[in-house]
Structures are given as C-alpha cells and as structure tokens.
Coordinates of C-alpha atoms and ligand atoms in Angstrom, one line a residue:
M1 CA 35.0 -29.0 -43.1
K2 CA 33.8 -32.3 -44.4
R3 CA 30.3 -32.4 -45.5
T4 CA 29.1 -34.9 -42.7
K5 CA 30.9 -32.8 -40.1
R6 CA 29.2 -29.7 -41.3
I7 CA 25.8 -31.4 -41.2
L8 CA 26.6 -32.6 -37.7
V9 CA 27.5 -29.1 -36.5
L10 CA 24.3 -27.8 -38.1
V11 CA 22.1 -30.4 -36.5
V12 CA 23.7 -30.0 -33.0
G13 CA 23.7 -26.2 -33.3
G14 CA 20.1 -26.2 -34.4
T15 CA 19.0 -28.5 -31.6
V16 CA 20.7 -26.4 -29.0
A17 CA 19.1 -23.3 -30.4
L18 CA 15.7 -24.9 -30.4
L19 CA 16.2 -26.1 -26.8
V20 CA 17.2 -22.7 -25.7
A21 CA 14.2 -21.2 -27.4
A22 CA 11.8 -23.8 -26.0
T23 CA 13.1 -23.3 -22.5
A24 CA 12.8 -19.6 -22.7
W25 CA 9.3 -19.9 -24.2
F26 CA 8.3 -22.4 -21.5
G27 CA 9.7 -20.1 -18.8
W28 CA 7.8 -17.2 -20.3
V29 CA 4.5 -19.2 -20.4
M30 CA 5.0 -20.4 -16.9
I31 CA 5.7 -17.0 -15.5
T32 CA 2.9 -15.3 -17.5
A33 CA 0.3 -18.1 -17.0
P34 CA -2.5 -16.5 -15.0
I35 CA -2.9 -17.7 -11.4
D36 CA -6.4 -18.8 -10.6
T37 CA -7.3 -19.9 -7.0
V38 CA -11.1 -19.3 -7.4
G39 CA -12.8 -22.2 -5.6
E40 CA -9.5 -23.7 -4.6
V41 CA -9.1 -22.1 -1.2
D42 CA -10.4 -23.9 1.9
F43 CA -11.5 -21.1 4.2
D44 CA -10.8 -23.1 7.4
R45 CA -9.1 -20.6 9.7
P46 CA -10.8 -17.8 11.6
L47 CA -9.5 -14.4 10.5
A48 CA -6.9 -13.0 12.9
I49 CA -7.7 -9.6 14.2
P50 CA -4.6 -7.5 15.0
P51 CA -4.9 -6.5 18.7
L52 CA -5.2 -2.8 19.5
A53 CA -1.8 -1.4 20.5
D54 CA -1.6 -0.6 24.2
S55 CA -0.9 2.9 25.1
T56 CA -0.4 5.1 28.2
V57 CA -1.2 8.8 28.5
D58 CA 1.5 10.4 30.6
A59 CA 1.2 13.6 32.8
D60 CA 1.8 15.9 29.9
G61 CA -1.1 14.3 28.0
V62 CA 1.0 12.5 25.4
R63 CA -0.4 9.1 24.3
T64 CA 2.6 6.8 24.1
F65 CA 2.9 3.5 22.2
D66 CA 5.7 1.0 22.2
L67 CA 6.4 -0.8 18.9
T68 CA 9.2 -3.3 18.6
M69 CA 10.2 -4.6 15.2
Q70 CA 11.3 -8.2 15.7
R71 CA 11.9 -11.6 14.1
G72 CA 9.8 -14.7 14.6
T73 CA 8.1 -17.6 12.9
S74 CA 4.4 -17.9 11.8
D75 CA 2.0 -20.7 10.9
L76 CA 1.2 -19.5 7.4
G77 CA -0.4 -22.9 6.4
R78 CA 2.9 -24.4 5.3
E79 CA 4.4 -27.7 6.4
A80 CA 6.8 -26.0 8.8
P81 CA 6.7 -22.6 10.6
T82 CA 7.6 -19.8 8.2
P83 CA 10.4 -17.4 9.4
T84 CA 8.7 -14.0 9.4
W85 CA 9.1 -10.5 10.9
G86 CA 6.6 -8.5 12.8
V87 CA 5.9 -5.7 15.3
N88 CA 5.4 -6.8 18.9
G89 CA 4.8 -10.3 17.5
D90 CA 5.8 -12.7 14.8
Y91 CA 3.9 -11.2 11.8
L92 CA 2.4 -7.8 11.2
G93 CA 1.7 -5.6 14.2
P94 CA -1.0 -4.2 16.4
T95 CA -3.4 -1.6 15.3
V96 CA -2.4 1.8 16.6
R97 CA -5.4 4.0 17.3
A98 CA -5.5 7.7 18.3
T99 CA -7.9 10.6 18.1
R100 CA -7.5 13.8 16.2
G101 CA -6.1 16.5 18.5
E102 CA -4.1 14.1 20.6
Q103 CA -0.3 14.3 20.9
V104 CA 1.2 10.9 20.3
R105 CA 4.7 9.5 20.9
I106 CA 5.7 6.1 19.5
N107 CA 8.8 4.3 20.8
V108 CA 10.0 2.4 17.9
T109 CA 12.6 -0.3 18.9
N110 CA 14.4 -2.2 16.3
R111 CA 15.3 -5.8 17.0
L112 CA 15.5 -7.0 13.4
G113 CA 19.2 -7.5 13.3
E114 CA 19.6 -4.8 10.7
S115 CA 18.6 -1.1 10.3
S116 CA 15.1 -0.2 9.4
T117 CA 12.5 2.5 9.9
L118 CA 8.8 2.8 10.6
H119 CA 6.9 5.2 8.4
W120 CA 3.4 6.4 9.1
H121 CA 1.8 6.1 5.7
G122 CA -0.9 8.8 5.1
M123 CA 0.0 10.8 8.2
H124 CA 0.2 14.6 8.2
L125 CA 3.2 15.3 10.4
P126 CA 6.7 16.9 10.5
A127 CA 9.2 15.4 8.1
A128 CA 11.6 14.5 10.9
M129 CA 8.8 12.3 12.5
D130 CA 7.8 10.7 9.2
G131 CA 10.0 7.6 9.4
G132 CA 11.2 7.8 5.9
P133 CA 14.7 6.7 4.7
H134 CA 16.3 9.7 6.6
Q135 CA 15.1 8.4 10.0
M136 CA 16.9 5.1 10.1
V137 CA 16.7 3.2 13.4
G138 CA 19.8 1.1 13.9
D139 CA 19.5 -2.5 15.2
G140 CA 19.0 -2.4 19.0
E141 CA 18.1 1.3 18.9
T142 CA 14.9 3.1 19.8
W143 CA 13.5 6.1 18.0
S144 CA 10.7 8.1 19.5
P145 CA 8.9 10.4 17.1
S146 CA 6.1 12.5 18.5
W147 CA 3.5 14.7 16.8
E148 CA -0.1 16.0 17.1
I149 CA -2.7 14.0 15.2
N150 CA -4.3 16.6 13.0
Q151 CA -6.4 15.2 10.2
P152 CA -9.8 13.6 9.7
A153 CA -10.7 10.0 10.8
A154 CA -9.0 7.6 8.5
T155 CA -7.4 4.2 8.0
L156 CA -3.7 4.7 7.7
W157 CA -0.9 2.2 8.1
Y158 CA 2.7 1.9 9.1
H159 CA 5.6 0.1 7.5
P160 CA 9.4 0.2 7.1
H161 CA 11.0 2.6 4.6
P162 CA 14.8 1.9 4.5
H163 CA 16.0 3.0 1.1
G164 CA 16.5 0.0 -1.1
R165 CA 15.2 -2.5 1.5
T166 CA 11.5 -1.6 1.9
A167 CA 10.2 -4.4 -0.2
E168 CA 11.9 -7.1 1.8
H169 CA 11.1 -5.6 5.2
V170 CA 7.4 -5.2 4.3
Y171 CA 7.2 -8.6 2.6
R172 CA 8.7 -10.4 5.7
G173 CA 5.8 -8.9 7.7
V174 CA 6.6 -5.6 9.2
A175 CA 3.4 -3.5 8.9
G176 CA 0.3 -2.6 10.7
M177 CA -2.8 -0.4 10.7
F178 CA -3.0 3.1 12.2
I179 CA -6.6 4.2 12.7
I180 CA -7.5 7.8 13.4
D181 CA -10.7 8.8 15.0
D182 CA -12.2 12.3 15.1
E183 CA -15.2 14.2 16.5
N184 CA -17.3 13.8 13.4
E185 CA -20.0 11.4 14.5
V186 CA -20.8 9.2 11.6
D187 CA -23.2 6.3 12.1
L188 CA -21.2 3.5 10.6
P189 CA -20.4 0.0 12.0
S190 CA -17.6 0.8 14.5
E191 CA -17.0 -2.1 16.9
Y192 CA -13.4 -3.0 16.3
G193 CA -13.0 -6.7 15.3
V194 CA -16.8 -7.3 15.3
D195 CA -18.4 -5.1 12.6
D196 CA -15.5 -2.8 11.9
V197 CA -12.7 -5.1 10.8
P198 CA -9.1 -4.5 9.6
V199 CA -8.5 -6.5 6.4
I200 CA -4.8 -6.4 5.5
V201 CA -4.5 -8.2 2.1
Q202 CA -1.0 -9.5 1.1
D203 CA -0.1 -12.1 -1.5
K204 CA 2.8 -14.4 -0.9
L205 CA 5.0 -16.7 -2.9
F206 CA 6.5 -19.6 -1.0
D207 CA 9.6 -21.6 -1.4
G208 CA 8.7 -24.7 0.6
S209 CA 7.7 -23.2 4.0
D210 CA 9.9 -20.1 3.5
L211 CA 8.8 -16.8 1.9
E212 CA 10.2 -16.6 -1.6
L213 CA 12.3 -13.5 -1.6
S214 CA 14.3 -13.6 -4.8
H215 CA 13.4 -11.7 -7.9
G216 CA 13.6 -13.7 -11.1
I217 CA 14.4 -11.9 -14.2
F218 CA 10.7 -11.8 -15.1
R219 CA 9.7 -10.2 -11.8
S220 CA 10.3 -6.6 -12.7
T221 CA 7.1 -5.6 -11.0
G222 CA 8.1 -7.4 -7.8
I223 CA 7.0 -10.7 -6.3
L224 CA 3.4 -11.7 -7.1
G225 CA 2.1 -14.4 -4.9
D226 CA -0.3 -17.3 -5.5
H227 CA -1.3 -17.4 -1.8
V228 CA -3.2 -14.6 -0.1
L229 CA -3.0 -13.8 3.6
V230 CA -5.4 -11.5 5.4
N231 CA -4.0 -10.1 8.6
G232 CA -1.5 -12.9 8.3
T233 CA -4.1 -15.6 8.1
P234 CA -4.1 -18.1 5.2
G235 CA -7.6 -19.2 4.0
P236 CA -9.4 -17.0 6.4
Y237 CA -13.1 -16.7 7.2
L238 CA -14.9 -14.0 9.2
E239 CA -17.9 -14.8 11.3
V240 CA -20.3 -11.9 10.7
T241 CA -22.8 -11.2 13.4
T242 CA -24.4 -8.0 12.2
E243 CA -26.4 -7.0 9.2
R244 CA -23.6 -4.8 7.8
V245 CA -19.9 -5.2 8.3
R246 CA -17.3 -2.6 7.6
L247 CA -14.1 -3.8 6.2
R248 CA -11.1 -1.5 6.4
V249 CA -9.2 -3.0 3.4
L250 CA -5.5 -2.2 3.1
N251 CA -3.6 -3.5 0.1
G252 CA -0.4 -4.3 2.1
S253 CA 1.1 -6.2 -0.8
N254 CA 4.4 -5.4 -2.5
A255 CA 3.3 -5.4 -6.1
R256 CA -0.2 -6.8 -6.6
I257 CA -3.1 -4.8 -7.8
Y258 CA -6.4 -6.3 -6.7
N259 CA -9.8 -6.0 -8.3
F260 CA -12.0 -6.7 -5.4
V261 CA -15.4 -8.2 -5.9
L262 CA -17.9 -10.3 -3.9
S263 CA -18.2 -13.8 -5.3
D264 CA -22.0 -13.6 -6.0
G265 CA -21.7 -10.3 -7.7
R266 CA -23.5 -8.4 -4.9
P267 CA -22.7 -4.7 -4.6
F268 CA -20.8 -3.2 -1.7
H269 CA -20.6 0.3 -0.5
L270 CA -17.4 2.3 -0.5
V271 CA -17.4 4.6 2.5
G272 CA -13.8 5.6 2.8
T273 CA -10.5 5.8 1.0
D274 CA -6.9 6.7 2.0
G275 CA -7.5 10.0 3.8
G276 CA -10.9 9.2 5.4
L277 CA -14.6 9.0 4.7
L278 CA -16.0 9.9 1.4
P279 CA -18.4 12.8 1.1
T280 CA -21.1 10.2 0.2
S281 CA -20.9 6.5 0.0
A282 CA -20.6 4.9 -3.5
T283 CA -22.2 1.6 -4.4
M284 CA -20.2 -0.6 -6.7
T285 CA -19.6 -4.3 -7.6
N286 CA -15.8 -4.1 -8.1
L287 CA -12.9 -1.9 -7.1
E288 CA -9.3 -1.9 -8.0
V289 CA -6.9 -1.2 -5.2
S290 CA -3.1 -0.8 -5.8
P291 CA -0.4 -1.3 -3.2
G292 CA -0.6 1.1 -0.2
E293 CA -4.2 2.2 -0.9
R294 CA -7.0 1.7 1.5
A295 CA -10.7 1.2 0.8
E296 CA -13.3 1.1 3.6
I297 CA -16.3 -0.9 2.3
V298 CA -19.6 -1.9 3.9
V299 CA -21.0 -5.3 3.0
E300 CA -24.6 -6.3 3.6
M301 CA -25.3 -9.8 4.8
Q302 CA -28.4 -12.0 5.2
P303 CA -28.7 -14.5 8.1
G304 CA -26.9 -17.7 7.3
D305 CA -25.3 -16.1 4.2
D306 CA -21.8 -16.6 3.0
V307 CA -19.9 -14.8 0.3
V308 CA -16.2 -14.7 -0.7
L309 CA -14.1 -11.6 -1.1
R310 CA -12.3 -12.2 -4.3
S311 CA -9.9 -10.5 -6.7
E312 CA -11.0 -10.8 -10.3
Q313 CA -9.0 -10.1 -13.5
L314 CA -8.1 -6.4 -13.7
V315 CA -10.2 -4.1 -15.8
S316 CA -7.3 -1.6 -16.2
K317 CA -4.2 -2.3 -18.2
A318 CA -1.4 -3.5 -16.0
G319 CA 0.4 -6.0 -18.2
R320 CA 0.7 -9.7 -18.1
L321 CA 3.8 -9.7 -15.9
A322 CA 1.8 -7.7 -13.3
G323 CA -0.8 -10.4 -12.8
E324 CA -3.6 -8.6 -14.6
K325 CA -5.3 -11.9 -15.5
D326 CA -5.0 -13.5 -12.1
R327 CA -8.0 -14.5 -10.0
L328 CA -7.6 -15.0 -6.3
D329 CA -10.0 -16.1 -3.5
I330 CA -9.2 -14.0 -0.5
M331 CA -11.6 -14.4 2.5
E332 CA -15.0 -15.8 3.3
L333 CA -17.7 -13.9 5.1
R334 CA -20.0 -16.2 7.0
A335 CA -23.1 -14.7 8.5
A336 CA -24.6 -16.1 11.7
E337 CA -28.2 -17.4 11.7
E338 CA -29.3 -14.3 13.5
L339 CA -27.8 -10.9 12.8
A340 CA -27.8 -7.8 15.1
E341 CA -29.2 -4.7 13.5
S342 CA -26.8 -2.3 11.9
P343 CA -27.2 1.4 11.2
E344 CA -28.4 2.5 7.8
L345 CA -25.7 4.0 5.6
P346 CA -25.5 7.7 6.3
E347 CA -26.3 10.1 3.4
T348 CA -23.3 12.3 4.0
M349 CA -20.2 11.3 5.8
A350 CA -17.4 13.8 5.6
A351 CA -16.5 17.2 4.0
A352 CA -15.5 16.9 0.4
P353 CA -11.9 17.9 -0.5
D354 CA -12.0 21.7 -1.1
L355 CA -8.9 22.6 -3.1
A356 CA -10.5 23.0 -6.5
D357 CA -10.9 26.8 -6.2
D358 CA -7.5 27.5 -4.7
D359 CA -4.9 29.5 -6.7
I360 CA -2.3 27.2 -8.0
A361 CA 1.1 28.4 -6.9
T362 CA 3.1 25.8 -8.8
T363 CA 2.5 23.1 -11.3
R364 CA 4.8 20.1 -11.4
Q365 CA 5.0 17.2 -13.8
F366 CA 5.9 13.6 -12.7
D367 CA 6.5 11.1 -15.5
L368 CA 6.7 7.5 -14.4
S369 CA 8.6 5.1 -16.6
G370 CA 10.7 2.0 -15.9
T371 CA 11.9 2.7 -12.4
R372 CA 12.5 6.4 -12.8
I373 CA 10.4 9.5 -12.2
N374 CA 11.2 12.2 -14.8
G375 CA 14.1 10.1 -15.8
R376 CA 15.8 10.4 -12.4
E377 CA 16.8 7.9 -9.9
M378 CA 16.2 8.6 -6.2
D379 CA 19.2 10.2 -4.6
M380 CA 19.1 10.7 -0.8
A381 CA 21.4 13.7 -1.2
R382 CA 19.2 15.5 -3.8
I383 CA 16.1 17.5 -3.0
D384 CA 13.9 17.3 -6.1
H385 CA 11.3 20.0 -5.2
A386 CA 10.9 22.7 -2.6
V387 CA 7.3 23.5 -1.9
E388 CA 6.2 26.8 -0.2
L389 CA 4.2 26.7 2.9
D390 CA 0.6 27.8 2.7
T391 CA 0.3 27.2 -1.1
T392 CA -1.7 24.8 -3.2
E393 CA 0.1 23.0 -6.0
L394 CA -1.0 21.0 -9.0
W395 CA 0.9 17.8 -9.6
R396 CA 0.4 16.0 -12.9
V397 CA 1.4 12.4 -12.6
R398 CA 1.6 10.2 -15.7
N399 CA 2.3 6.5 -16.3
R400 CA 4.3 6.6 -19.6
D401 CA 5.2 2.9 -19.5
G402 CA 4.1 -0.6 -20.2
N403 CA 4.4 -1.4 -16.5
P404 CA 1.9 -0.6 -13.8
H405 CA 2.7 2.1 -11.3
N406 CA 1.1 4.1 -8.6
F407 CA 2.0 7.4 -7.0
H408 CA 2.2 8.1 -3.3
V409 CA 2.9 11.4 -1.5
H410 CA 4.0 11.7 2.1
D411 CA 2.7 14.4 4.5
V412 CA -0.4 15.5 2.7
Q413 CA -3.6 14.0 1.4
F414 CA -4.4 15.2 -2.1
Q415 CA -7.5 15.9 -4.0
V416 CA -7.8 14.3 -7.5
R417 CA -8.8 17.0 -10.0
S418 CA -8.9 14.8 -13.0
Y419 CA -8.2 11.2 -13.8
D420 CA -7.5 10.1 -17.4
G421 CA -8.7 13.5 -18.6
R422 CA -12.1 13.1 -16.9
E423 CA -13.8 14.1 -13.6
P424 CA -12.6 11.7 -10.9
P425 CA -14.8 8.6 -10.5
P426 CA -16.6 8.1 -7.1
H427 CA -13.7 6.2 -5.5
L428 CA -11.4 9.2 -6.2
R429 CA -13.6 11.9 -4.7
G430 CA -12.2 11.8 -1.2
W431 CA -8.8 12.6 0.2
K432 CA -6.1 10.3 -1.2
D433 CA -2.4 9.7 -0.6
T434 CA -1.8 7.0 -3.2
I435 CA -3.3 6.8 -6.7
W436 CA -3.3 3.8 -9.1
L437 CA -1.9 4.6 -12.5
P438 CA -2.5 1.9 -15.1
Q439 CA -0.6 2.0 -18.4
G440 CA -0.9 5.4 -20.1
I441 CA -3.0 7.1 -17.4
E442 CA -2.6 10.6 -16.2
A443 CA -4.0 12.1 -13.0
E444 CA -4.0 15.7 -11.8
L445 CA -3.6 16.1 -8.1
L446 CA -4.2 19.1 -5.9
L447 CA -2.0 19.4 -2.8
R448 CA -2.1 22.0 -0.1
F449 CA 0.8 22.4 2.2
T450 CA -0.3 24.0 5.5
D451 CA 2.3 23.1 8.2
H452 CA 5.7 21.8 9.2
A453 CA 8.1 23.8 7.1
D454 CA 11.6 22.3 7.4
P455 CA 14.2 23.0 4.7
D456 CA 16.5 20.3 5.9
V457 CA 14.3 17.2 6.2
P458 CA 12.6 15.9 3.0
Y459 CA 9.4 14.0 2.5
M460 CA 9.2 11.3 -0.1
F461 CA 7.0 10.8 -3.2
H462 CA 7.2 7.5 -5.0
C463 CA 5.7 4.5 -6.7
H464 CA 4.3 2.2 -4.0
L465 CA 5.1 -1.0 -6.0
L466 CA 7.9 -1.6 -3.5
R467 CA 10.4 -3.1 -5.9
H468 CA 10.1 0.0 -8.1
E469 CA 10.5 2.2 -5.0
D470 CA 13.6 0.3 -3.9
Q471 CA 15.1 0.6 -7.4
G472 CA 14.9 4.4 -7.2
M473 CA 11.4 5.3 -8.4
M474 CA 11.2 7.9 -5.7
G475 CA 12.0 11.5 -5.1
Q476 CA 12.2 14.0 -2.3
F477 CA 10.5 17.4 -1.5
V478 CA 10.9 19.8 1.3
V479 CA 8.3 22.2 2.6
V480 CA 9.8 25.7 3.2
E481 CA 8.8 29.1 4.5
P482 CA 7.9 31.5 1.6
G483 CA 11.1 32.7 0.0
D484 CA 13.2 30.1 1.7
R485 CA 15.2 27.4 -0.2
A486 CA 15.9 23.7 0.4
G487 CA 18.8 23.1 2.8
E488 CA 21.9 21.2 2.0
M489 CA 21.5 17.4 2.3
P490 CA 24.2 15.6 4.1
D491 CA 26.2 13.8 1.5
S492 CA 24.8 10.3 1.8
E493 CA 26.4 7.6 -0.2
S494 CA 25.1 5.0 2.1
H495 CA 22.0 4.3 -0.1
D496 CA 24.3 3.1 -2.8
H497 CA 24.5 -0.6 -1.9
H498 CA 23.1 -2.2 -5.1
Ligands
C2O1 CU1 3.7 3.6 2.3 CU2 6.7 6.2 1.3 O1 5.2 4.9 1.8
CU2 CU1 3.8 7.0 3.0
CU3 CU1 6.1 1.5 -10.3

C-alpha cells in the first residue's frame, strides 16, 4: 500500500472507531442518566378510584364476580388517547372485595384477542384456581375459579400470568386490587375511596401517545418509565378530608423499585404489608417497595396541608440500569381546610407470624442470578419441588447478581426469619408473599403448607420483575400428601415461543 493510502485508511478507520465508541458511550450515558421529575409534575387531575367490583351472592352462598379482560383506550395525559388494556374497562380493573370465610367465584372472560390468565397474587387457594400459566384462558373463553377465602384481612391484587407474556399484559394495564376483610376489628381508616385509598403505582415509558413496549439492549431489568400513573391517573392529586388517610400502596410496575417518601420528610406509619396488617405499626420516613409488593401506610395531615408522595433514590444497591438514582414525583395529597377526626393508630393490629418455633421439615436454597433460579430456566413441564402438606419449610433466597431481583411465592404467605443475616426490620415482620432482594442480599423465609394438596397442578415461585419472570426466572412446586410424589406434567412445549 502506498504511504498516503495507508494514512487514509488509518484516519478513516480511526474516525469510524471513534464514532462507534462515542455513539455507544452516548447511548450508555443516555440510558443510565438518572430520571428526575421532582418538582416537574403538575398535579392537575383528581386521583381515579377503581370502582368496587359488583358481585351477587347466589342461593348456595357463593359470592360471584364477573371480570372481563378487554382492550380500550385511555387518556394518560398524552396528545392522543393511548391504546390500553383493562378489566371491565379501558385500564386496570375494579377492586374485588370479599370477606374471610366467604366462598367466591370469579367469571374471568378473555376479550383481549389472545390467550391470557388472571392470577390472584397473595391468595391462599388451590393451585387449579390460582390463575398461573397452567390455567390459560383462550380468547373469547370464560374461566370460573372458585375457592373459600381463608386468610387474614389484606391487600392482594390480580394480574395476568401467561408464561413469557406477563410483562406485556400487565404493562398494557390488566391488573386490579383484591381486598380481603376479616372479623378482626381494627380501628383504622376504612372508608373506601375516602380515607382508605387504593394507590396502584406504575411507571410508564411512552412512544408518542403509545406505551413503549420494546426492550432495548440496555433494558435487561425491564422497562423503566419516566411517567408515573396512580390508578391509571397521570399527575394525580388526592383530596384528603380526614386527619389520617390510609394508602394501600401496590407497586404494580413491571420493573421499578420505589423508595417512597413524603416530600417534606414527614414520617408515615406502616400498618400492613403483603399478607395483612403488621403486629404493630412502624413509623418511618422512607420505604423501598419492589414490584408486586404492597405497603399500607397511614399519613397524617393538617388542615390545608399538602404533601407529595415521592420516590427518592434507592438506599439499597440495585444498579444503575435499574433506576437506583431516579427520583419521581408520584401523587399530591391535599388536605381540606377542615378535617374530620380519624381514629388514633391502634397499639396492636394483628397476630404476628408464628412459624419460628416450628420444626423445619425441609430446607431449600434458591440462588437468583441473571434470569435463572439455581441456574435453571422455567420449564412448564418440570416440577422443581414437591412440598409435603402440613410441614414448615425454610427457603433461603439469595441474590447472587449485579441485577436487582425479588422473590414471590404463590399460595402461602411466608414469615421472614432473617434478612441479610439479621433479624428482619419492622417492615418485614408481618406476613409476606414477595421480598425485595437487592444485590448480594440473602433472606430466610419460613413457609407452612396447610391445605390444597394436588400432585398434578403446580404453584409458581419467581422473580416479580416481570421481564425476568418472562425470561424464565421462575420455578414450580406442588403440595402433596405426605409420602406422595409430584405427578407427571403434561408435556408442554407451548411455552417455547421465544
Ligand atoms: Cu404477582 Cu406469580 O405473581
Ligand atoms: Cu402471585
Ligand atoms: Cu429478577
């Protein structure tokens, strides 16, 4: 090669390499630049309150609900209406409410144009009624699970669970709250929509007026949004008319972990978590809540007061790609000039979890890394664990990764025996079904399996960051009679559509 030509090649090559590097660097910076919407959100829309689902009680005493998954469009504050999915409506669904001891039946009709399911997250019930990936409801079909409500008062929720498609179905808007009441009379704010308010928090990323659904190469955690909806309302405010307001906060987001604070730093009182009320309330100024978890908090207001529910930078290590440095304004609470009196917070609220003295029948280890649990990818045709009825087990769950994960178990609420080698902090002292696992954290969970043996239908356990779940960070267990074994799974290749 001639000398000038060689120089030319070098120069051009070097420029191209530089450009590629610069673009990659710019992309990286863009994608990892923290989102900060503090002070940027106009709270100009009244918070939507999901209606209570209608029900009828038939002659045999069964309380029956009708839920239809359907498509629609919603005003999410964009230029044009946003195509969304919902239940009995355009986005999200009604709040289902039932009392312990009741037999319920839910007619789930699918009008989405593709198969889906509805799963009752946090519910203790037979596996065949659970609405997991083995209970698919075809388009146009109705599925009618029925079970007896048998667990303490709690804030649960429902959402689709089709294997490999859960993230999209939830993100488009199919989800709702499921509130359980019980006989235990606790003096907490309890007027639905007035001083006892569902707060379903979901972050969204938009592409124009449409929901952004694609996963860029940097979005291994799932889609993190720069807009937050509460109950489907963008920029919401809540008119508070009482001295204390109880917020039933559900992190219904696909991937985002929130660190909830009140904007003026005032403390709030945590009264309940996933499985129900805490033994005693805990006062705190911030609380991290990962996808799928619930936190019932009571906020104290002064007449004429206003304060913003905000998510601050995470305290735990989640990683830059998981939005750990993001700050988001979520919802404004506006107190009226005169506030009706509210009950004082009760000293004790519910029985504490009581599994610590049980004999441990089996100990199991769950290592979470990448999108695998114990190195294995979810297989619909493989039962990972068979649990014996009427035993208590110890499950050790570990995040062995640079990514954030959490861990959710179907059917039972668990007791946290230890967290990061220590006694569980106040917010982990009640019954839980989902636990947040920042980088490197290990938790010990105690689980007691008391009912619903069925060797043939599995329950799921999984990371509730929905993209991880869809990519196979999930496993299956059955509950069997003592001495029994797991049944044969029907050979299911249908999940393999990646
Ligand atoms: Cu919220 Cu397996 O689900
Ligand atoms: Cu669940
Ligand atoms: Cu995960």
